[in-house]
Coordinates of N, CA and C in Angstrom, one line a residue:
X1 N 26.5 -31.9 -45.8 CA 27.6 -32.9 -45.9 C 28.3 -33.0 -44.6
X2 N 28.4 -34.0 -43.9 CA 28.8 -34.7 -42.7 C 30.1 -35.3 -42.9
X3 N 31.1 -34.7 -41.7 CA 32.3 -35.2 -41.8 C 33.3 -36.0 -40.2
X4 N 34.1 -36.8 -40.4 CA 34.3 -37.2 -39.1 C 35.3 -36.0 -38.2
X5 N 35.3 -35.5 -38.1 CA 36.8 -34.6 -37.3 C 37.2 -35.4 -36.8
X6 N 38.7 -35.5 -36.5 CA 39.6 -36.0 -35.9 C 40.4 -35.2 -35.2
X7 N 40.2 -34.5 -34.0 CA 41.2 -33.0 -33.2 C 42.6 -33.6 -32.3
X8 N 43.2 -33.6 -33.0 CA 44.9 -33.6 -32.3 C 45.3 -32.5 -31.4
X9 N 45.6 -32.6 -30.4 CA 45.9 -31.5 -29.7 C 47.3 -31.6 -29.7
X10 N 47.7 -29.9 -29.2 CA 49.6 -30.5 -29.1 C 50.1 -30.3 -27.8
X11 N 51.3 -30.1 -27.9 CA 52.0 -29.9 -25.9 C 51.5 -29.6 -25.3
X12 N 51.4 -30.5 -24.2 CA 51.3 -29.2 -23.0 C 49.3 -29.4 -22.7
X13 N 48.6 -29.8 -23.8 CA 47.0 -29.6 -23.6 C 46.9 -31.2 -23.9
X14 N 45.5 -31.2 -23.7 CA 44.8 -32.5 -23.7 C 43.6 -32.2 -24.9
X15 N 42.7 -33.4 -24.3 CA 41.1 -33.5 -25.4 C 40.8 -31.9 -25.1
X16 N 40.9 -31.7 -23.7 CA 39.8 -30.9 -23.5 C 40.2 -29.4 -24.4
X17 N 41.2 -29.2 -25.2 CA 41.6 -28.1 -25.7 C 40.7 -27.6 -26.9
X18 N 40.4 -28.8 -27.3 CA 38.5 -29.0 -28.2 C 37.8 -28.4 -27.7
X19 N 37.5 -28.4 -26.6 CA 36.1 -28.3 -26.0 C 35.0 -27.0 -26.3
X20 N 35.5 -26.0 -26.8 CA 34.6 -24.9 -27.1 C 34.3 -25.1 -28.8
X21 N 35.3 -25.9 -29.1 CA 35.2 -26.1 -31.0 C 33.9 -27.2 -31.2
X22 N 34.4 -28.5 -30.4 CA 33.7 -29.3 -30.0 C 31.8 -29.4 -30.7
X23 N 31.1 -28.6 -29.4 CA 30.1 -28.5 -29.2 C 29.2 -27.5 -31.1
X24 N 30.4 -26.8 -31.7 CA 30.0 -26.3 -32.8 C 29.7 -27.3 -33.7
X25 N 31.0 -28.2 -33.9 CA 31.2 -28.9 -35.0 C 29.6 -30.5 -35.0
X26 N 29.7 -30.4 -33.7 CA 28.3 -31.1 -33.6 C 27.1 -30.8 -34.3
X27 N 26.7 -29.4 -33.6 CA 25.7 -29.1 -33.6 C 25.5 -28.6 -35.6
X28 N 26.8 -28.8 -36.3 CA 26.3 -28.9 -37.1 C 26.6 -30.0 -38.0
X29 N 26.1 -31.1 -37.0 CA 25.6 -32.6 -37.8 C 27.4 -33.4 -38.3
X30 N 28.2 -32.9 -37.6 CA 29.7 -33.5 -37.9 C 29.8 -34.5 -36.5
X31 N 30.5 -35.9 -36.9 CA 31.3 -36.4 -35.4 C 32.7 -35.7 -35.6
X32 N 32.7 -35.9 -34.1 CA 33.8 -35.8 -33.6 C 34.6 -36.3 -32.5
X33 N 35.9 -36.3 -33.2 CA 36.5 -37.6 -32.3 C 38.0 -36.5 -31.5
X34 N 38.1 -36.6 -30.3 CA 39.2 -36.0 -30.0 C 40.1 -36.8 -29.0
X35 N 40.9 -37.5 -29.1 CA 42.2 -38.0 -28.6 C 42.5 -37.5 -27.6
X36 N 43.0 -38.6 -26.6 CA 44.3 -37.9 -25.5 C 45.3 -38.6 -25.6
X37 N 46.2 -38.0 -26.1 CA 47.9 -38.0 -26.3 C 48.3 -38.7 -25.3
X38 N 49.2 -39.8 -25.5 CA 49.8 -40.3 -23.9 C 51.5 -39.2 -24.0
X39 N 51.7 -37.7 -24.5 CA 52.3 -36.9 -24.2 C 52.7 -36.4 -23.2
X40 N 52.4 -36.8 -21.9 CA 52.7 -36.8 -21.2 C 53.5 -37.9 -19.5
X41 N 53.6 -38.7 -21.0 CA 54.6 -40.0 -20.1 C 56.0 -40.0 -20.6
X42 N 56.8 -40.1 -20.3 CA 58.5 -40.5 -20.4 C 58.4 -41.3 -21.8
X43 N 59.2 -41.0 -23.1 CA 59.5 -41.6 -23.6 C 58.5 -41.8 -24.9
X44 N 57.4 -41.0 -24.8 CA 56.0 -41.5 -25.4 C 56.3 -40.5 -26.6
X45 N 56.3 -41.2 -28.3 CA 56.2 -39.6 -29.1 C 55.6 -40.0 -29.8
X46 N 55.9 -39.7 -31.7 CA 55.1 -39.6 -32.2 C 54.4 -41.0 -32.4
X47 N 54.9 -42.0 -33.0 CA 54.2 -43.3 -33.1 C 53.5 -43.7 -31.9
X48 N 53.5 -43.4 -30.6 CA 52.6 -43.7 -29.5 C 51.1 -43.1 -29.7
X49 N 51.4 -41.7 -29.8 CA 50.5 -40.8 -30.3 C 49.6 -41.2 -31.2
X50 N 50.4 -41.7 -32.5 CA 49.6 -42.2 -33.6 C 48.9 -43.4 -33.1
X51 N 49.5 -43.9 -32.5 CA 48.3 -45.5 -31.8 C 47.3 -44.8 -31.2
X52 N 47.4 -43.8 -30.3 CA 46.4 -43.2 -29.7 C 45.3 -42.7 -30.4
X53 N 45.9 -42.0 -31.6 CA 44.3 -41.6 -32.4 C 44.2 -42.7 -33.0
X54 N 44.6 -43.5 -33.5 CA 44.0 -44.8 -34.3 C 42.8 -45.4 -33.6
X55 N 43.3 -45.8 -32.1 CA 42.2 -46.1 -31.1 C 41.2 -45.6 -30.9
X56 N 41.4 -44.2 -30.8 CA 40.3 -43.3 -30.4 C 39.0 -43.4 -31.4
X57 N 39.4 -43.6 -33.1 CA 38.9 -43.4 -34.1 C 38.4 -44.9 -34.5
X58 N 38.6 -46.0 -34.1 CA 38.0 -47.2 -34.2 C 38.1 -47.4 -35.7
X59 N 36.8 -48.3 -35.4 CA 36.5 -48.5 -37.4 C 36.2 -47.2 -38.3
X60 N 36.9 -47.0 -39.5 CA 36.4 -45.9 -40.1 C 35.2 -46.7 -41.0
X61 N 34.7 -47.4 -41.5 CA 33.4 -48.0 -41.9 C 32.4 -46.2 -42.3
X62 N 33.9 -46.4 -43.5 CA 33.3 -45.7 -44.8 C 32.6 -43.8 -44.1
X63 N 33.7 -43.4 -43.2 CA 33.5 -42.2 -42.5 C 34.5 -41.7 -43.7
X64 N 34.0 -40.4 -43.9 CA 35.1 -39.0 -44.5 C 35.7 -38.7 -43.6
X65 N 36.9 -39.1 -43.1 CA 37.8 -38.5 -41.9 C 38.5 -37.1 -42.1
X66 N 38.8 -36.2 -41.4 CA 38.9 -35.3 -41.8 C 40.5 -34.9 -40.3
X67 N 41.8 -35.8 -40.8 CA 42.5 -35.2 -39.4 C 42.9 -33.6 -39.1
X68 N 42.8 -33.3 -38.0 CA 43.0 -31.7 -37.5 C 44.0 -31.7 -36.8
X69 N 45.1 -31.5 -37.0 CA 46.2 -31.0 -35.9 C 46.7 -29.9 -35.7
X70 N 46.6 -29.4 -34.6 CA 46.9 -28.2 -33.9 C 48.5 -28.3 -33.2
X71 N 49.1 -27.3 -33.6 CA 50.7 -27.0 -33.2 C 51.3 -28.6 -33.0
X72 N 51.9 -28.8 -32.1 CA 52.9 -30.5 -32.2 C 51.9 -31.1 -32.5
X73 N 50.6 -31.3 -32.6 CA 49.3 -32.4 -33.3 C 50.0 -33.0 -34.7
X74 N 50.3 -30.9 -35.0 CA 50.7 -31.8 -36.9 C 51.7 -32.8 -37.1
X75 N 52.5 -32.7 -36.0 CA 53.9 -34.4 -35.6 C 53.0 -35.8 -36.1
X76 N 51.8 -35.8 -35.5 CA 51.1 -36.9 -35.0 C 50.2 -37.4 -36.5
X77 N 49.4 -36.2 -37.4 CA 48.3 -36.7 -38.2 C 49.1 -37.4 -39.6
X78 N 50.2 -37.0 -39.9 CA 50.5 -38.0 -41.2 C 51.1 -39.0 -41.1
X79 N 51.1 -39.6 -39.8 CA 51.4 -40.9 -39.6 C 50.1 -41.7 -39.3
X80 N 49.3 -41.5 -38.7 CA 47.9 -41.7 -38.5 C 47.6 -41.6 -40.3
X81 N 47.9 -41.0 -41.0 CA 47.3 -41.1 -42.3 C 47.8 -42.1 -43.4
X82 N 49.0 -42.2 -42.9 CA 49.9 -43.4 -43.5 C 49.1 -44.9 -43.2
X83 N 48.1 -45.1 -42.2 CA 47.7 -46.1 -41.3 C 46.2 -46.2 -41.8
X84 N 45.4 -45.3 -42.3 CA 43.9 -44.8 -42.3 C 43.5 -44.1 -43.5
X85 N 42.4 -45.0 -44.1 CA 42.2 -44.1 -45.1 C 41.4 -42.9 -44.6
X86 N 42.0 -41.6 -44.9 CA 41.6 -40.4 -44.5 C 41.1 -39.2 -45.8
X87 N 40.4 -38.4 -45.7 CA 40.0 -38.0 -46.6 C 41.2 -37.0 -46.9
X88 N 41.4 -36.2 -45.8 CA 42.1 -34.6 -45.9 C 42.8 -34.8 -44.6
X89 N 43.8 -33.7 -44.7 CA 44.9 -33.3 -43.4 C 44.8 -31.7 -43.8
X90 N 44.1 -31.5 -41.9 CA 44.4 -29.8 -41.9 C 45.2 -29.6 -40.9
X91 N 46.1 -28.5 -40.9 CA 47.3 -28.3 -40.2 C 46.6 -26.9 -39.5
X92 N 46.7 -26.4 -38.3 CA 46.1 -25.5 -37.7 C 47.7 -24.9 -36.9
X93 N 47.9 -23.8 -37.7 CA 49.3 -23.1 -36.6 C 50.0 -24.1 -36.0
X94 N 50.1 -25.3 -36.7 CA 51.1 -26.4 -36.7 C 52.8 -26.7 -37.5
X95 N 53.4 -27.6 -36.5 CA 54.5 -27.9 -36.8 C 54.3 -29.3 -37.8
X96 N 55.2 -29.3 -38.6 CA 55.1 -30.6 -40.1 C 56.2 -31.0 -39.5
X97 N 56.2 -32.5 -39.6 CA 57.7 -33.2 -39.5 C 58.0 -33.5 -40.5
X98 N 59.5 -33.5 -40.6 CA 60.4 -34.1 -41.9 C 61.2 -35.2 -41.4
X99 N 60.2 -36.0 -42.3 CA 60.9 -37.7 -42.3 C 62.8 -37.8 -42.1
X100 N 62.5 -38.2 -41.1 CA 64.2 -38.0 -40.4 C 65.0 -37.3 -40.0
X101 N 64.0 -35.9 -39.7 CA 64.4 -35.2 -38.8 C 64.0 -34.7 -37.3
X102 N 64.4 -34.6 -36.8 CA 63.6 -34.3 -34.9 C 63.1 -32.5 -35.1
X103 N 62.2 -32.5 -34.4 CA 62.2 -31.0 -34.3 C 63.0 -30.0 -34.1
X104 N 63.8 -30.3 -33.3 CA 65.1 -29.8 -32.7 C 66.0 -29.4 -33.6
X105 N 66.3 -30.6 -34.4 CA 66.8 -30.1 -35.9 C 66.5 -29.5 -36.7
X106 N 65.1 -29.5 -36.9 CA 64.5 -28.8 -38.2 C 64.7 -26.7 -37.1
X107 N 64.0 -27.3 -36.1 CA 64.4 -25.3 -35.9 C 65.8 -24.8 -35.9
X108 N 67.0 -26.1 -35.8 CA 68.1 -25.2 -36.0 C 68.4 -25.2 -37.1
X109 N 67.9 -25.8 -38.3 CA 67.9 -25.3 -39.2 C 67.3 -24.1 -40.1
X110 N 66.1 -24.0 -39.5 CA 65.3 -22.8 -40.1 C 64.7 -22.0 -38.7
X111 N 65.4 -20.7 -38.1 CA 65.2 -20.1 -36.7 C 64.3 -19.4 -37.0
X112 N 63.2 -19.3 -38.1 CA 62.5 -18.3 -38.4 C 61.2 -18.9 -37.3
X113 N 61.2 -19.9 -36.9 CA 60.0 -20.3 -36.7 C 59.2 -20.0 -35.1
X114 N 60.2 -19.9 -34.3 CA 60.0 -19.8 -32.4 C 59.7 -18.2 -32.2
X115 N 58.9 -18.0 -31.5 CA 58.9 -16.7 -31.0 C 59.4 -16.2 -29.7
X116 N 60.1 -15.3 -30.0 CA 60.7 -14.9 -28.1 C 60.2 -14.8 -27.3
X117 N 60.5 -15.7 -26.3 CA 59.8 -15.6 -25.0 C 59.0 -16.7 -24.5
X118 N 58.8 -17.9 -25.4 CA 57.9 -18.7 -25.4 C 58.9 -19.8 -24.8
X119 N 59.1 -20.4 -23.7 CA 59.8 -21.2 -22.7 C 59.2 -22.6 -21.9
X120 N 59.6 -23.1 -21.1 CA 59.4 -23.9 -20.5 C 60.3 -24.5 -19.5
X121 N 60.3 -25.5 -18.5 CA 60.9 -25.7 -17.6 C 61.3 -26.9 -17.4
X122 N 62.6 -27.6 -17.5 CA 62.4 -29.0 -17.3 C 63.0 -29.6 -16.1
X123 N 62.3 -30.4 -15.6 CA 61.9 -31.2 -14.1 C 63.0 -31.7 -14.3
X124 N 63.6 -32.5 -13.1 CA 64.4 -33.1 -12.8 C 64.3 -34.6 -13.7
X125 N 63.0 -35.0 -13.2 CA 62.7 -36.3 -14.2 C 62.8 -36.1 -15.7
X126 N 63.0 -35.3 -16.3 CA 63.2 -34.9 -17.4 C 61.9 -34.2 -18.2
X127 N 60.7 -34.4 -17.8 CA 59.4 -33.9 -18.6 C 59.3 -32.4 -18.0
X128 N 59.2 -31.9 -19.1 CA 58.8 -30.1 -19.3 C 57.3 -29.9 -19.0
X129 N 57.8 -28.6 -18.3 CA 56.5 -28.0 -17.8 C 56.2 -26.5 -17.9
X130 N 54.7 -26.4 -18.0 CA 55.0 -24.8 -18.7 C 54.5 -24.3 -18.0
X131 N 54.8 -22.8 -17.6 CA 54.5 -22.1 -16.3 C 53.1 -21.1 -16.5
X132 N 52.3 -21.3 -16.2 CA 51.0 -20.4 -16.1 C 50.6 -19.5 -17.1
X133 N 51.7 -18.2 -16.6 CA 51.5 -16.7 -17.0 C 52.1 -17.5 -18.4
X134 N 53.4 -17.7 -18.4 CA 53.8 -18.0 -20.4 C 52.8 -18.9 -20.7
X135 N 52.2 -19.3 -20.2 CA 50.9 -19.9 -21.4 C 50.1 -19.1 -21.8
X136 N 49.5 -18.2 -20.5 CA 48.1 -17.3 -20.9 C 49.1 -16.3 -21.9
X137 N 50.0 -16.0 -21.7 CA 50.9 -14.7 -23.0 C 50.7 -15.4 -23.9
X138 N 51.1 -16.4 -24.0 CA 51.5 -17.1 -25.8 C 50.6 -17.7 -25.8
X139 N 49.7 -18.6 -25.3 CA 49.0 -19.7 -25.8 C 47.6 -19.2 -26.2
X140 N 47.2 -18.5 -24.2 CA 45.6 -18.0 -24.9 C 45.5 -16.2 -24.7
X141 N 46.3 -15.6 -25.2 CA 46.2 -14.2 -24.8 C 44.9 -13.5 -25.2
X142 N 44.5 -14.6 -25.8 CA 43.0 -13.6 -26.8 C 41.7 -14.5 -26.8
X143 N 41.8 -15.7 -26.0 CA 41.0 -16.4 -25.6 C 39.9 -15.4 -24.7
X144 N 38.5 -16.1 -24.4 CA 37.7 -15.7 -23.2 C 38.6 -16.2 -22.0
X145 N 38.0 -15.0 -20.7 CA 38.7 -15.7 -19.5 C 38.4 -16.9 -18.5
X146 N 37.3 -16.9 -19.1 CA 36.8 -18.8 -18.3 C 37.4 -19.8 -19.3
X147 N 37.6 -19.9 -20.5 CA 38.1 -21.0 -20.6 C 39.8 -21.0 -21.1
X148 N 40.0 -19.5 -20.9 CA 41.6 -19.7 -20.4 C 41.7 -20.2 -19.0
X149 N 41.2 -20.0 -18.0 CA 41.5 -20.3 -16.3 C 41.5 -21.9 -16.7
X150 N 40.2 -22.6 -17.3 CA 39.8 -24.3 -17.4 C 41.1 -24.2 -18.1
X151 N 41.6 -23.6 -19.3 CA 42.6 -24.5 -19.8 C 44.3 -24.4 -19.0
X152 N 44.3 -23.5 -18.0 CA 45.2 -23.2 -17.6 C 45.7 -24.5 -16.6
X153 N 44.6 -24.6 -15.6 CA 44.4 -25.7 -14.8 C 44.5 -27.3 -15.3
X154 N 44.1 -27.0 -16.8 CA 44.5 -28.7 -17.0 C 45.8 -28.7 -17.9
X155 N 46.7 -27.8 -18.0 CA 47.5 -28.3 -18.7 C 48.4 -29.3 -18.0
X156 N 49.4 -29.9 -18.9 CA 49.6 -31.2 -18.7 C 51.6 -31.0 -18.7
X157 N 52.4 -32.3 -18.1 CA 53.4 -32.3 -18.1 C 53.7 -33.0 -20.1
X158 N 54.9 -32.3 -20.2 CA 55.1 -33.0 -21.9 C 56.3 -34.1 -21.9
X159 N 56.2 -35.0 -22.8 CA 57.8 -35.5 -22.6 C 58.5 -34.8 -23.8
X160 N 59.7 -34.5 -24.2 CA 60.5 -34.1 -24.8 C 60.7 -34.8 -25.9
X161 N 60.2 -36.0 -25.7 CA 60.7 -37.2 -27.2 C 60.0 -36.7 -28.4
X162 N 59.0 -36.0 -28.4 CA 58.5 -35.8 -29.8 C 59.1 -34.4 -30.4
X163 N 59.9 -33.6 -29.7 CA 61.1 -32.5 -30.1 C 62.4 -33.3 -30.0
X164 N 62.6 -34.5 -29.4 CA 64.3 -34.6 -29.6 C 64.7 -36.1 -30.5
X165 N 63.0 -36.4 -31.1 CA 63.4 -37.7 -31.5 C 63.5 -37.3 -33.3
X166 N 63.9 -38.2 -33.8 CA 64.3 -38.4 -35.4 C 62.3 -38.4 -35.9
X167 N 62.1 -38.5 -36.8 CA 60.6 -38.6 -36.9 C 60.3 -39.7 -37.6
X168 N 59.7 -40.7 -37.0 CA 59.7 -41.6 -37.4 C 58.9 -41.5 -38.8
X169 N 58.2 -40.9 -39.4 CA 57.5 -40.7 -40.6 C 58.4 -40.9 -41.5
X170 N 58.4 -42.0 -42.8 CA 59.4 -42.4 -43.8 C 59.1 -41.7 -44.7
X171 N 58.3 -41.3 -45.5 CA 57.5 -40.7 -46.2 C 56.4 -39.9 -46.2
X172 N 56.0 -38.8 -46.7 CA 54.7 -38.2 -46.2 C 53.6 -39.1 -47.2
X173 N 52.7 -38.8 -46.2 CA 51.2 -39.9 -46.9 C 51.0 -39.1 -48.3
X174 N 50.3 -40.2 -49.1 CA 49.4 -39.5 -50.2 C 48.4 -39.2 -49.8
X175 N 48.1 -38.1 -49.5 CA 47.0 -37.4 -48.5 C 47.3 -35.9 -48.8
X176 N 45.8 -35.4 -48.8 CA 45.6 -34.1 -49.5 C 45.4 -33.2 -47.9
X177 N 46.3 -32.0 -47.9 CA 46.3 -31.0 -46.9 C 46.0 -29.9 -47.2
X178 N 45.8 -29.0 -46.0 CA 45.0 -27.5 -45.9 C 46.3 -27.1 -44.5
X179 N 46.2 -26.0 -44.6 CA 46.9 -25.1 -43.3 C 46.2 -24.0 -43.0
X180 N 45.9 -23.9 -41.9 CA 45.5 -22.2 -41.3 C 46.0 -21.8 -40.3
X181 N 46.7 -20.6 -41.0 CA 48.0 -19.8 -40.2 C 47.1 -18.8 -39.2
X182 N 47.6 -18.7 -38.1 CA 47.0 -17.8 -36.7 C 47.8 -16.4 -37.2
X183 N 47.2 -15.2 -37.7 CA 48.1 -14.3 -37.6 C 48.5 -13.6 -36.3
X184 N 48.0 -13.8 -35.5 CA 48.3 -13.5 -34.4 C 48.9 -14.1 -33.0
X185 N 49.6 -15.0 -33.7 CA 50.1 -16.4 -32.9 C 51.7 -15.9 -32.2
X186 N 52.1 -16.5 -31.0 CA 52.7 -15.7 -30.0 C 53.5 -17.0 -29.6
X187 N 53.5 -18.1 -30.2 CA 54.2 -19.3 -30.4 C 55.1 -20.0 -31.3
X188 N 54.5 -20.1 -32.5 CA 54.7 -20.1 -33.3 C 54.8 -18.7 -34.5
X189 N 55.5 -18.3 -35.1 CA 55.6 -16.9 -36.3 C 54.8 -17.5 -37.5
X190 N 54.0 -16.4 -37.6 CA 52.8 -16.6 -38.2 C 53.4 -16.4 -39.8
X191 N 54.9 -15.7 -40.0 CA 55.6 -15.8 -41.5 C 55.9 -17.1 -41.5
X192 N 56.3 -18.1 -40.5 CA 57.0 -18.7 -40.9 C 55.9 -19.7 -41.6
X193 N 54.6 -20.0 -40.4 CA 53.6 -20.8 -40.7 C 53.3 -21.2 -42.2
X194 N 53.4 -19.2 -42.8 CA 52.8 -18.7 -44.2 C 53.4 -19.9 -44.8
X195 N 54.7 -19.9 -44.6 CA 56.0 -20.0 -45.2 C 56.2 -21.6 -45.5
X196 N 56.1 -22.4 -44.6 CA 56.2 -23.8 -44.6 C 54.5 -24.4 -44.9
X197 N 53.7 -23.4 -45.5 CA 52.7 -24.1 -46.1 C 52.4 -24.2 -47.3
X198 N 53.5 -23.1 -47.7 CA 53.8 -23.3 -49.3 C 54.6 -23.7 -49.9
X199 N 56.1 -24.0 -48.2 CA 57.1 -25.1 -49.4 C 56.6 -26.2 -49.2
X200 N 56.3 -27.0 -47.7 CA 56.4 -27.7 -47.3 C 55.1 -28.7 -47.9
X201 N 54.0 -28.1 -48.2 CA 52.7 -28.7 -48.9 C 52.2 -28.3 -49.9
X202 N 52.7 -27.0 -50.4 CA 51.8 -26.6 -51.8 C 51.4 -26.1 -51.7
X203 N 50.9 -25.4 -50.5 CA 49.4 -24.7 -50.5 C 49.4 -23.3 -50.4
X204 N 48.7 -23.1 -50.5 CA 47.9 -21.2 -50.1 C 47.3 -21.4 -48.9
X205 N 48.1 -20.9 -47.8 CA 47.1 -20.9 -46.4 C 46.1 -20.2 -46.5
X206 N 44.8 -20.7 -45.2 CA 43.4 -19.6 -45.0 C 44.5 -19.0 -43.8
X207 N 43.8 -17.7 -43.7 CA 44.6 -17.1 -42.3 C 43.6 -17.2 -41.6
X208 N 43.5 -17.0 -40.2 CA 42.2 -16.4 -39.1 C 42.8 -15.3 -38.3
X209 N 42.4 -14.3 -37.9 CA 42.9 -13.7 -37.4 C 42.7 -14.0 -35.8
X210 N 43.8 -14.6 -35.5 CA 43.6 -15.2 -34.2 C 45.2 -15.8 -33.4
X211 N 45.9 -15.7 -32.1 CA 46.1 -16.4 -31.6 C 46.4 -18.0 -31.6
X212 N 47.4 -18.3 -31.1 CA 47.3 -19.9 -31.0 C 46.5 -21.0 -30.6
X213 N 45.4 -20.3 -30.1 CA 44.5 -21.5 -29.8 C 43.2 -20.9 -30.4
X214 N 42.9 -20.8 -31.7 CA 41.7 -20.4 -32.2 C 40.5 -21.4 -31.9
X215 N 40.8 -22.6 -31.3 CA 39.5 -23.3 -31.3 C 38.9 -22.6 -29.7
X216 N 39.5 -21.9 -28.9 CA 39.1 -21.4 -28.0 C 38.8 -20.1 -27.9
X217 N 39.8 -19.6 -28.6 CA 39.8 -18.0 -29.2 C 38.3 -17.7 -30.0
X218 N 38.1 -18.3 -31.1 CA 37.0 -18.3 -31.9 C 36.5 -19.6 -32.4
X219 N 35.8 -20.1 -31.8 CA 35.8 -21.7 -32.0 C 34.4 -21.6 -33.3
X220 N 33.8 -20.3 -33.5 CA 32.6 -20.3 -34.7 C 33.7 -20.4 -36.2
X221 N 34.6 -19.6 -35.7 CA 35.2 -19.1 -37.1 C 36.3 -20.2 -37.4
X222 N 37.0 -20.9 -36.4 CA 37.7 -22.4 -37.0 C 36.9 -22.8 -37.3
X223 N 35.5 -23.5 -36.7 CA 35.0 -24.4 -37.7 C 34.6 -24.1 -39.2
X224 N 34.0 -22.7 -39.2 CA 33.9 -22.8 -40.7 C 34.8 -22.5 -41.6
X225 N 35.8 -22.4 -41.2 CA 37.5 -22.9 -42.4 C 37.5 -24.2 -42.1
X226 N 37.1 -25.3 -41.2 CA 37.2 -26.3 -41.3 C 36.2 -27.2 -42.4
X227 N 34.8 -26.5 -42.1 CA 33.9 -26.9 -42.7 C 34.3 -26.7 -44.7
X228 N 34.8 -25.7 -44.7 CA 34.9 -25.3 -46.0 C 35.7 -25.8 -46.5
X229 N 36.7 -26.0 -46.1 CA 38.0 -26.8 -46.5 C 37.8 -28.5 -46.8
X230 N 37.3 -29.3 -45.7 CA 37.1 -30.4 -46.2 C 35.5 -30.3 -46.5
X231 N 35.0 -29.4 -47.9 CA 33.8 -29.7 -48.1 C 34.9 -29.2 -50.0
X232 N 35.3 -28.5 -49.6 CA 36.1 -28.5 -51.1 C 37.2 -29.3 -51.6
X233 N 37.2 -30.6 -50.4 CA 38.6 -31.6 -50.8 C 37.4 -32.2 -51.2
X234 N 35.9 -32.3 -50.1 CA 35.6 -33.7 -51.0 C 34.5 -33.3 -52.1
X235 N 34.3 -32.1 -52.6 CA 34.2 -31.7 -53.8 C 35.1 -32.4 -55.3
X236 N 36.2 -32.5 -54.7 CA 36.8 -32.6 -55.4 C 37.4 -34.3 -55.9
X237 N 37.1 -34.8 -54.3 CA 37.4 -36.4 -54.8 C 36.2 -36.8 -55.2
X238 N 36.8 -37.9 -56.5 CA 36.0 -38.9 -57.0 C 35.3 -39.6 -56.5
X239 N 34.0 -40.0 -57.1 CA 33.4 -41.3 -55.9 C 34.0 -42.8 -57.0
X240 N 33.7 -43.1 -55.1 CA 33.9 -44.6 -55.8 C 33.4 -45.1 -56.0

């Protein structure tokens, strides 16, 4: 069973944050499509974003789409879902927006969710920048060390708009979701993850035991929670 991936990346990273997941999800007979965020221009958030994977992803001409968002990604895929018939939404140690609220707001409402120490720096021009060492701590601490150095090197400047803006999402899609919580995530709190996957969607998280960037950390073992997950949504949908 062949499915399209759709890989959303979040802050701070680009396509290439795929790139070790990538080569798996091919080789066993899945496309894959992975996005570059215009996240790092002034002013660019979630609805830009969402134009961005719509593009990326062309005609869907009867593909099982399968969106993947990773940490701020998950901002980006239920609006894209709202737009695309998609099969499933997997949330990977990601943040969920709440229609009309900005990120900003939702963490001062619920502080369970940031982990100490996890920072950033903002330029004069206003776009944040993340400094080396706090990446490799929180981002890839448990990654290999060649493709933490590649990911270190290409991280990217963020704009602030998709943390300080209202969310433009009016509604969440009628679209079936999955979550897999990083127990060992140094970014995001892996209770809270638990936690907003059972109010926020219903679900029973998979866990992995991994870090915040499992597609680099263990890029064998995401895909097969990926693979399993949308092979049991579309077990489950009817044909047409």
């Amino acid at each position: 069973m062949a499915f399209t991936f759709v890989l959303v990346h979040g802050h701070w990273h680009g396509s290439w944050a795929w790139s070790s997941l990538v080569p798996v999800l091919q080789e066993r007979g899945h496309r894959v499509v992975t996005p570059q965020l215009p996240s790092d221009r002034p002013g660019h958030g979630a609805a830009a974003n969402a134009q961005a994977v719509l593009e990326a992803i062309g005609s869907p001409d009867g593909q099982e789409i399968v969106l993947v968002g990773h940490s701020a990604g998950g901002l980006t895929i239920p609006m894209v879902a709202q737009h695309l018939p998609v099969l499933h939404m997997i949330f990977v140690a990601a943040l969920l927006p709440v229609p009309g609220l900005s990120v900003s707001e939702d963490f001062e409402a619920d502080a369970g969710a940031e982990v100490a120490g996890f920072t950033w720096t903002t330029r004069a021009d206003g776009l944040l920048e993340m400094d080396h060492e706090v990446a490799r701590h929180h981002f890839f601490h448990d990654c290999p060390a060649g493709p933490t150095d590649a990911a270190l090197a290409q991280l990217r400047l963020q704009t602030p708009t998709t943390l300080e803006e209202k969310s433009p999402l009016d509604a969440w899609p009628h679209v079936t979701s999955d979550y897999v919580v990083c127990s060992r995530d140094r970014v995001l709190a892996p209770a809270w993850q638990q936690r907003i996957a059972e109010e926020r969607l219903g679900v029973e998280p998979v866990t992995i035991a991994s870090g915040h960037s499992p597609a680099l950390a263990c890029p064998e073992e995401l895909a097969d929670r990926l693979e399993e997950l949308a092979v049991r949504r579309s077990e489950r949908t009817p044909a047409a």
